[in-house]
């Protein structure tokens, strides 16, 4: 391979995945993994190995050195594979998976017409199944962490926590703290209990959530910010997502939603602002000055008709942000591609910006930047000694990636979940060739289909558009 390549030296005439086995990688003991390359913050590094033990990366360095330092570990060689950090989904609603396809072609603010009615129709079993189904899809797409922005099911939030644990995915679990129609004191008391409940949990990390700023009183917005800051947690709020919401805030407060949060002292490193598609230059300055994080959700923008958040400008100004699916589709590679593509269409073409951040920007914010945005930057998102062993083994021998010249760009533009051989969370294999390790994924999908049919038929959902088949018949008849 010449100097333009990223250093992978696999033989593309053979299929190395045939040499791997689930048993080889799925044991309980320490692992010394020797892939073709490891994706580090500074770029892909060949000749690099990792030691995984007790859920952590215990060592990352030159393979020869680690093999000498750990003579009791048999090296597991992974020819034709890249070891990279797992993707972080910075914005999800796990209990909405039964209705993912109901959002196609719908105008904005569908939470009023689709999500609130659907979640209200879920009981404990269906909420658990919906959340576990979403977690399975996320794992299949290479996500090792998801940030759940709260739900309106009426079911105890620990049901969602159990689904995430049982699926084996890391979850930042939001508790909705809306109090516009309830008592502020009881909401904040519940918030404090929620933050304490998951201390020390290996996979579930407590977070607070407010649906939109107008759904909570100013004292609660300040109170949740204070509680989260003290606990080292996040407050997830949908901010500046829809034009109607911005206008309601202007009428009510004389300030846009993000401006109002700043005015009352709720901005800061603890806040994770979901979407933030409608930002003025002044609001970008507020984000940068306060250290507030954003979840940039490009697929949701396209599917729901929102504007596209100015993520390239955020990157240039040092604003913290991750990438989120908003429950649209669970494929980390396609999300990174959508993140770059949306910037190119919305901003790059008009300005002649042919790079739009380049591939590394979107990989960075899909992994390490996303972990930082959801409050887990000190725990995951990077292949580094002492951090959680949340990682992917990606087959790079296929036609999409084998002829490599610039791996970060190729992963963004040509990567997809079919190339993921294995997914590890906290050092344990959670997915092997698209199927969960240790539990029956197809059985879950079958049960989810049964429960979803009942829930959707029983929920007072209002859709503006007919199904695509009905729309075709209607348009043909015109």
XYZ file of C-alpha atoms in Angstrom:
478
model
C 0.000 0.000 0.000
C 1.386 3.436 -0.788
C 1.743 6.434 1.480
C -1.692 7.743 0.584
C -3.355 4.819 2.355
C -4.227 4.677 5.998
C -1.847 1.790 6.649
C -4.173 -1.229 6.568
C -2.232 -4.146 5.150
C -4.898 -6.847 4.881
C -5.038 -9.292 1.995
C -8.251 -8.443 0.161
C -8.226 -11.760 -1.691
C -9.465 -13.578 1.418
C -12.322 -13.010 3.814
C -10.846 -12.636 7.315
C -14.262 -12.723 8.982
C -14.267 -16.457 8.295
C -11.248 -16.793 10.597
C -13.004 -15.128 13.506
C -15.433 -16.772 15.866
C -17.816 -15.533 18.469
C -16.177 -17.865 20.997
C -12.748 -16.393 20.320
C -13.922 -12.900 21.218
C -16.763 -13.538 23.632
C -14.971 -15.016 26.614
C -15.120 -13.493 30.098
C -11.384 -12.991 30.538
C -8.993 -10.285 29.400
C -8.423 -9.861 25.671
C -5.368 -8.758 23.743
C -6.773 -7.633 20.398
C -4.496 -7.054 17.404
C -6.477 -5.598 14.465
C -5.025 -4.209 11.262
C -5.507 -0.713 12.652
C -7.039 1.191 15.556
C -8.875 4.478 15.054
C -7.301 6.896 17.529
C -8.159 10.596 17.990
C -5.241 11.573 15.783
C -6.227 9.107 13.057
C -5.956 5.414 12.151
C -2.861 3.696 13.520
C -1.610 0.399 12.164
C 0.516 -1.983 14.207
C -1.543 -1.044 17.273
C -3.183 -3.356 19.799
C -5.471 -2.994 22.818
C -5.853 -4.891 26.079
C -9.443 -5.155 27.332
C -10.150 -6.224 30.917
C -12.831 -5.502 33.513
C -14.840 -3.466 31.015
C -12.026 -1.035 30.219
C -9.231 -0.481 27.782
C -6.324 -1.356 30.063
C -3.661 -0.570 27.482
C -3.430 0.844 23.967
C -0.142 0.860 22.099
C 2.230 -0.815 19.652
C 1.261 -4.451 19.247
C 4.769 -5.816 19.787
C 5.125 -3.913 23.046
C 1.765 -5.045 24.403
C 2.459 -8.657 23.472
C 5.734 -8.519 25.398
C 4.096 -6.786 28.351
C 1.263 -9.353 28.555
C 2.877 -12.747 27.890
C 0.007 -14.640 29.522
C -2.536 -13.309 27.028
C -2.864 -15.038 23.680
C -3.099 -12.334 21.035
C -6.373 -12.383 19.101
C -5.398 -11.292 15.632
C -8.069 -9.521 13.616
C -6.858 -9.392 10.016
C -8.854 -7.143 7.742
C -10.453 -5.303 10.650
C -10.427 -1.807 12.054
C -11.056 -1.350 15.764
C -12.812 1.972 16.306
C -14.830 3.713 19.045
C -18.529 2.949 19.132
C -20.884 5.641 17.897
C -22.765 7.823 20.395
C -26.380 8.696 19.632
C -26.735 12.068 21.326
C -30.525 12.242 20.966
C -33.023 9.383 20.979
C -36.494 8.500 22.228
C -36.294 4.770 22.848
C -39.994 4.267 23.542
C -40.999 5.746 20.189
C -39.625 2.881 18.083
C -43.091 1.454 17.357
C -43.908 4.576 15.344
C -40.659 5.382 13.548
C -42.267 5.035 10.125
C -45.187 7.271 11.068
C -43.027 10.385 10.706
C -42.416 10.048 6.968
C -43.657 13.076 5.029
C -45.159 14.739 8.089
C -44.834 18.466 8.856
C -43.029 19.650 11.962
C -44.111 19.379 15.606
C -45.244 15.792 15.132
C -44.747 15.213 18.854
C -48.178 16.721 19.380
C -49.945 14.526 16.809
C -47.889 11.313 16.843
C -45.464 10.799 19.716
C -47.541 11.925 22.697
C -50.571 9.840 21.627
C -48.428 6.804 20.794
C -46.429 6.802 24.010
C -49.627 7.284 25.978
C -50.907 3.999 24.528
C -47.963 1.951 25.847
C -48.158 -0.249 28.925
C -45.168 -1.630 30.822
C -44.525 -4.553 28.476
C -44.865 -2.515 25.299
C -42.680 0.301 26.672
C -39.971 -2.207 27.624
C -40.210 -3.957 24.256
C -40.157 -0.692 22.297
C -37.073 0.492 24.186
C -35.242 -2.807 23.763
C -36.136 -2.862 20.060
C -34.639 0.621 19.667
C -31.535 -0.500 21.566
C -31.150 -3.506 19.269
C -31.385 -1.335 16.179
C -28.831 1.046 17.692
C -26.376 -1.780 18.409
C -26.815 -3.113 14.882
C -25.862 0.341 13.633
C -22.702 0.551 15.732
C -24.012 2.729 18.552
C -22.610 1.780 21.929
C -24.266 4.710 23.751
C -27.691 6.283 23.349
C -29.051 9.372 25.085
C -32.769 8.906 25.784
C -34.465 12.300 26.098
C -37.324 11.044 28.267
C -40.720 9.600 27.497
C -44.390 10.268 28.158
C -45.555 6.677 28.600
C -46.566 7.033 32.235
C -44.480 3.907 32.903
C -41.682 4.005 35.490
C -38.503 5.184 33.762
C -36.669 2.198 35.241
C -38.493 0.061 32.669
C -36.454 1.807 29.983
C -33.314 1.377 32.074
C -33.972 -2.355 32.294
C -34.452 -2.583 28.532
C -31.140 -0.848 27.898
C -29.292 -3.075 30.388
C -30.840 -6.232 28.991
C -29.905 -5.199 25.455
C -26.379 -4.364 26.606
C -26.186 -0.756 25.458
C -24.951 2.246 27.433
C -27.809 4.676 28.082
C -28.007 8.279 29.271
C -31.512 8.058 30.709
C -33.626 11.206 30.847
C -36.424 11.803 33.340
C -38.996 14.276 32.021
C -39.293 17.223 34.414
C -42.069 19.238 32.753
C -44.025 21.097 35.420
C -46.172 23.593 33.542
C -49.210 21.670 34.742
C -47.953 20.245 38.024
C -46.080 21.125 41.204
C -42.544 22.437 40.875
C -41.344 21.042 44.215
C -42.449 17.486 43.521
C -40.840 17.578 40.077
C -37.480 18.675 41.471
C -37.682 16.121 44.290
C -38.246 13.377 41.715
C -35.364 14.751 39.663
C -33.000 14.503 42.616
C -34.097 10.931 43.334
C -33.601 9.972 39.697
C -30.062 11.353 39.632
C -29.195 9.366 42.760
C -30.860 6.142 41.645
C -28.298 5.178 39.012
C -25.087 6.156 40.757
C -22.581 3.389 40.112
C -24.675 1.678 37.450
C -22.272 0.293 34.825
C -24.528 1.047 31.844
C -27.258 3.505 32.861
C -26.388 7.154 33.534
C -29.079 9.445 34.897
C -30.080 12.606 33.075
C -32.897 15.124 33.381
C -35.094 16.240 30.507
C -37.544 19.007 29.681
C -39.621 18.541 26.550
C -39.323 22.171 25.427
C -38.605 25.294 27.497
C -42.272 26.309 27.468
C -43.224 23.004 29.161
C -41.516 24.001 32.404
C -41.598 27.019 34.698
C -38.530 29.170 35.064
C -37.817 27.901 38.624
C -37.833 24.317 37.338
C -35.589 25.167 34.401
C -33.135 26.741 36.848
C -33.582 23.927 39.356
C -32.908 21.121 36.907
C -29.838 22.975 35.622
C -28.513 23.284 39.161
C -29.215 19.666 40.098
C -27.599 18.340 36.944
C -24.542 20.572 37.298
C -24.023 19.385 40.879
C -24.374 15.732 39.850
C -22.202 15.990 36.757
C -25.209 15.048 34.640
C -27.043 16.612 31.709
C -30.391 18.300 31.146
C -31.792 17.458 27.711
C -34.131 20.049 26.184
C -35.504 20.426 22.659
C -34.447 23.989 21.837
C -35.028 26.205 18.786
C -36.234 23.216 16.786
C -39.445 24.503 15.190
C -40.343 27.972 13.944
C -43.684 27.793 15.766
C -41.879 27.185 19.060
C -39.525 30.103 18.491
C -42.477 32.381 17.751
C -44.397 31.258 20.845
C -41.368 32.100 22.972
C -41.067 35.538 21.379
C -44.729 36.227 22.119
C -44.495 34.944 25.681
C -41.073 36.218 26.767
C -39.879 38.613 24.104
C -36.914 36.280 23.660
C -36.169 33.224 21.573
C -36.055 29.889 23.510
C -32.261 29.712 23.727
C -32.079 33.390 24.674
C -34.662 32.799 27.386
C -32.713 29.876 28.832
C -29.668 32.118 28.983
C -31.679 34.936 30.558
C -32.805 32.716 33.459
C -29.380 31.119 33.952
C -30.127 27.652 32.542
C -27.432 27.530 29.865
C -24.114 25.888 30.680
C -22.066 22.699 30.266
C -24.861 20.663 31.836
C -27.350 21.542 29.077
C -27.720 19.357 26.000
C -29.784 21.337 23.503
C -31.511 18.958 21.103
C -31.790 20.024 17.450
C -30.964 23.768 17.724
C -31.782 24.134 14.045
C -32.805 27.788 14.184
C -29.909 29.787 15.594
C -28.962 33.421 15.199
C -25.306 34.504 15.265
C -25.895 35.809 18.791
C -27.213 32.436 19.910
C -24.138 30.713 18.492
C -22.093 33.070 20.631
C -24.177 32.174 23.687
C -23.554 28.474 23.084
C -19.819 29.019 22.700
C -19.515 31.321 25.713
C -21.493 29.101 28.099
C -20.114 25.712 27.052
C -23.600 24.437 26.256
C -23.710 21.272 24.137
C -25.917 20.544 21.129
C -27.255 17.385 19.546
C -27.105 17.898 15.777
C -29.808 15.665 14.263
C -29.530 15.905 10.466
C -31.823 13.015 9.510
C -34.574 14.351 11.750
C -34.222 17.721 10.045
C -34.824 16.118 6.671
C -37.611 13.791 7.737
C -39.571 16.367 9.731
C -39.002 19.466 7.652
C -36.867 21.344 10.171
C -34.011 23.616 9.246
C -30.462 22.228 9.337
C -28.399 23.183 12.374
C -25.237 25.120 11.417
C -22.922 22.371 12.631
C -19.901 23.379 10.551
C -20.086 26.838 12.112
C -20.411 25.194 15.533
C -17.266 23.176 14.899
C -15.375 26.287 13.803
C -16.443 28.140 16.947
C -15.605 25.310 19.318
C -19.213 24.628 20.303
C -19.627 21.196 21.840
C -21.908 18.925 19.848
C -22.709 15.323 19.065
C -24.814 13.630 16.409
C -28.277 12.268 17.178
C -30.754 10.071 15.325
C -33.901 11.286 17.119
C -35.075 7.718 16.573
C -35.069 8.017 12.785
C -32.737 5.141 11.865
C -30.053 3.401 13.854
C -26.997 3.397 11.614
C -24.005 5.348 12.870
C -22.237 5.396 9.513
C -25.297 6.715 7.697
C -25.758 9.325 10.436
C -22.201 10.598 9.978
C -22.767 10.713 6.221
C -26.041 12.624 6.704
C -24.284 15.072 9.042
C -21.739 16.014 6.385
C -24.206 15.846 3.498
C -26.729 18.155 5.176
C -24.018 20.753 5.796
C -22.945 20.533 2.166
C -26.475 21.019 0.832
C -27.555 23.690 3.331
C -24.360 25.729 3.504
C -21.415 24.349 1.533
C -22.809 24.578 -1.982
C -23.804 28.208 -1.543
C -20.349 29.191 -0.304
C -18.145 26.915 -2.372
C -17.025 24.973 0.695
C -16.035 21.643 -0.860
C -14.784 20.162 2.402
C -17.585 20.974 4.896
C -15.478 19.885 7.821
C -13.914 16.848 6.113
C -14.490 13.279 7.192
C -12.659 13.499 10.497
C -15.022 16.221 11.818
C -18.079 14.006 11.529
C -16.359 10.905 12.893
C -15.114 12.994 15.799
C -18.557 14.298 16.677
C -20.164 10.902 16.145
C -17.850 9.380 18.756
C -15.718 11.422 21.157
C -17.617 14.675 20.633
C -20.917 12.890 21.158
C -19.689 11.320 24.383
C -18.664 14.755 25.637
C -22.012 16.274 24.654
C -24.012 13.678 26.619
C -21.789 14.063 29.685
C -19.690 10.907 29.276
C -16.520 12.302 27.752
C -14.447 11.061 30.687
C -15.900 7.556 30.362
C -16.284 6.609 26.691
C -16.046 7.751 23.065
C -12.308 7.180 22.548
C -9.981 4.189 22.335
C -7.703 5.106 25.235
C -6.358 3.410 28.332
C -8.687 3.820 31.310
C -11.852 4.471 29.287
C -14.735 2.070 28.818
C -14.110 -0.567 26.170
C -17.010 0.513 23.942
C -15.870 -0.305 20.414
C -16.599 -1.787 17.003
C -14.755 -4.276 14.846
C -15.286 -3.136 11.265
C -14.526 -5.361 8.280
C -12.499 -3.293 5.816
C -12.026 -5.989 3.165
C -15.192 -5.271 1.185
C -15.322 -3.229 -2.019
C -16.427 -0.093 -0.125
C -13.298 0.197 2.039
C -10.602 -2.156 0.712
C -9.100 0.326 -1.761
C -8.379 2.929 0.852
C -6.853 6.367 0.422
C -8.410 8.367 3.280
C -10.050 6.193 5.928
C -11.976 8.886 7.865
C -13.644 10.122 4.687
C -14.320 6.552 3.558
C -15.954 5.581 6.834
C -18.229 8.619 6.554
C -19.055 8.304 2.866
C -18.855 4.550 2.247
C -19.283 2.882 5.622
C -22.489 1.108 6.645
C -23.659 -1.198 9.395
C -23.250 -4.316 7.219
C -19.491 -3.919 7.661
C -19.668 -4.230 11.461
C -18.535 -7.672 12.588
C -18.875 -7.131 16.340
C -19.983 -4.505 18.856
C -18.557 -4.346 22.376
C -19.931 -2.302 25.282
C -18.094 -2.181 28.617
C -15.715 -4.820 27.324
C -18.398 -7.382 26.543
C -19.496 -8.510 23.114
C -23.078 -7.309 22.647
C -23.569 -7.979 18.938
C -22.048 -10.504 16.550
C -22.690 -10.178 12.823
C -25.954 -8.337 13.306
C -27.411 -10.529 16.054
C -27.348 -9.863 19.794
C -25.060 -11.958 21.953
C -26.839 -13.767 24.759
C -30.479 -13.149 23.878
C -32.944 -13.811 21.083
C -33.179 -10.760 18.836
C -35.564 -12.198 16.235
C -38.002 -13.198 18.991
C -37.983 -9.645 20.316
C -38.693 -8.261 16.851
C -41.642 -10.619 16.427
C -43.116 -9.616 19.785
C -42.528 -5.933 19.036
C -44.479 -6.265 15.781
C -47.454 -7.712 17.689
C -47.414 -5.056 20.405
C -46.828 -2.191 17.960
C -49.904 -3.110 15.956
C -52.077 -2.948 19.066
C -50.509 0.291 20.315
C -50.727 2.195 17.014
C -54.295 1.084 16.333
C -55.348 2.148 19.832
C -53.584 5.528 19.903
C -55.341 8.736 18.762
C -52.616 9.517 16.231
C -53.268 12.231 13.653
C -51.263 12.127 10.430
C -51.433 14.781 7.750
C -50.267 12.568 4.909
C -51.624 9.188 3.811
C -49.337 6.213 3.328
C -47.198 6.327 0.203
C -49.370 3.657 -1.450
C -52.538 5.632 -0.754
C -50.879 8.837 -1.919
C -49.920 7.201 -5.211
C -53.478 6.004 -5.791
C -54.806 9.465 -4.985
C -52.366 11.218 -7.284
C -52.980 8.728 -10.098
C -56.721 9.341 -9.868
C -56.326 13.082 -10.312
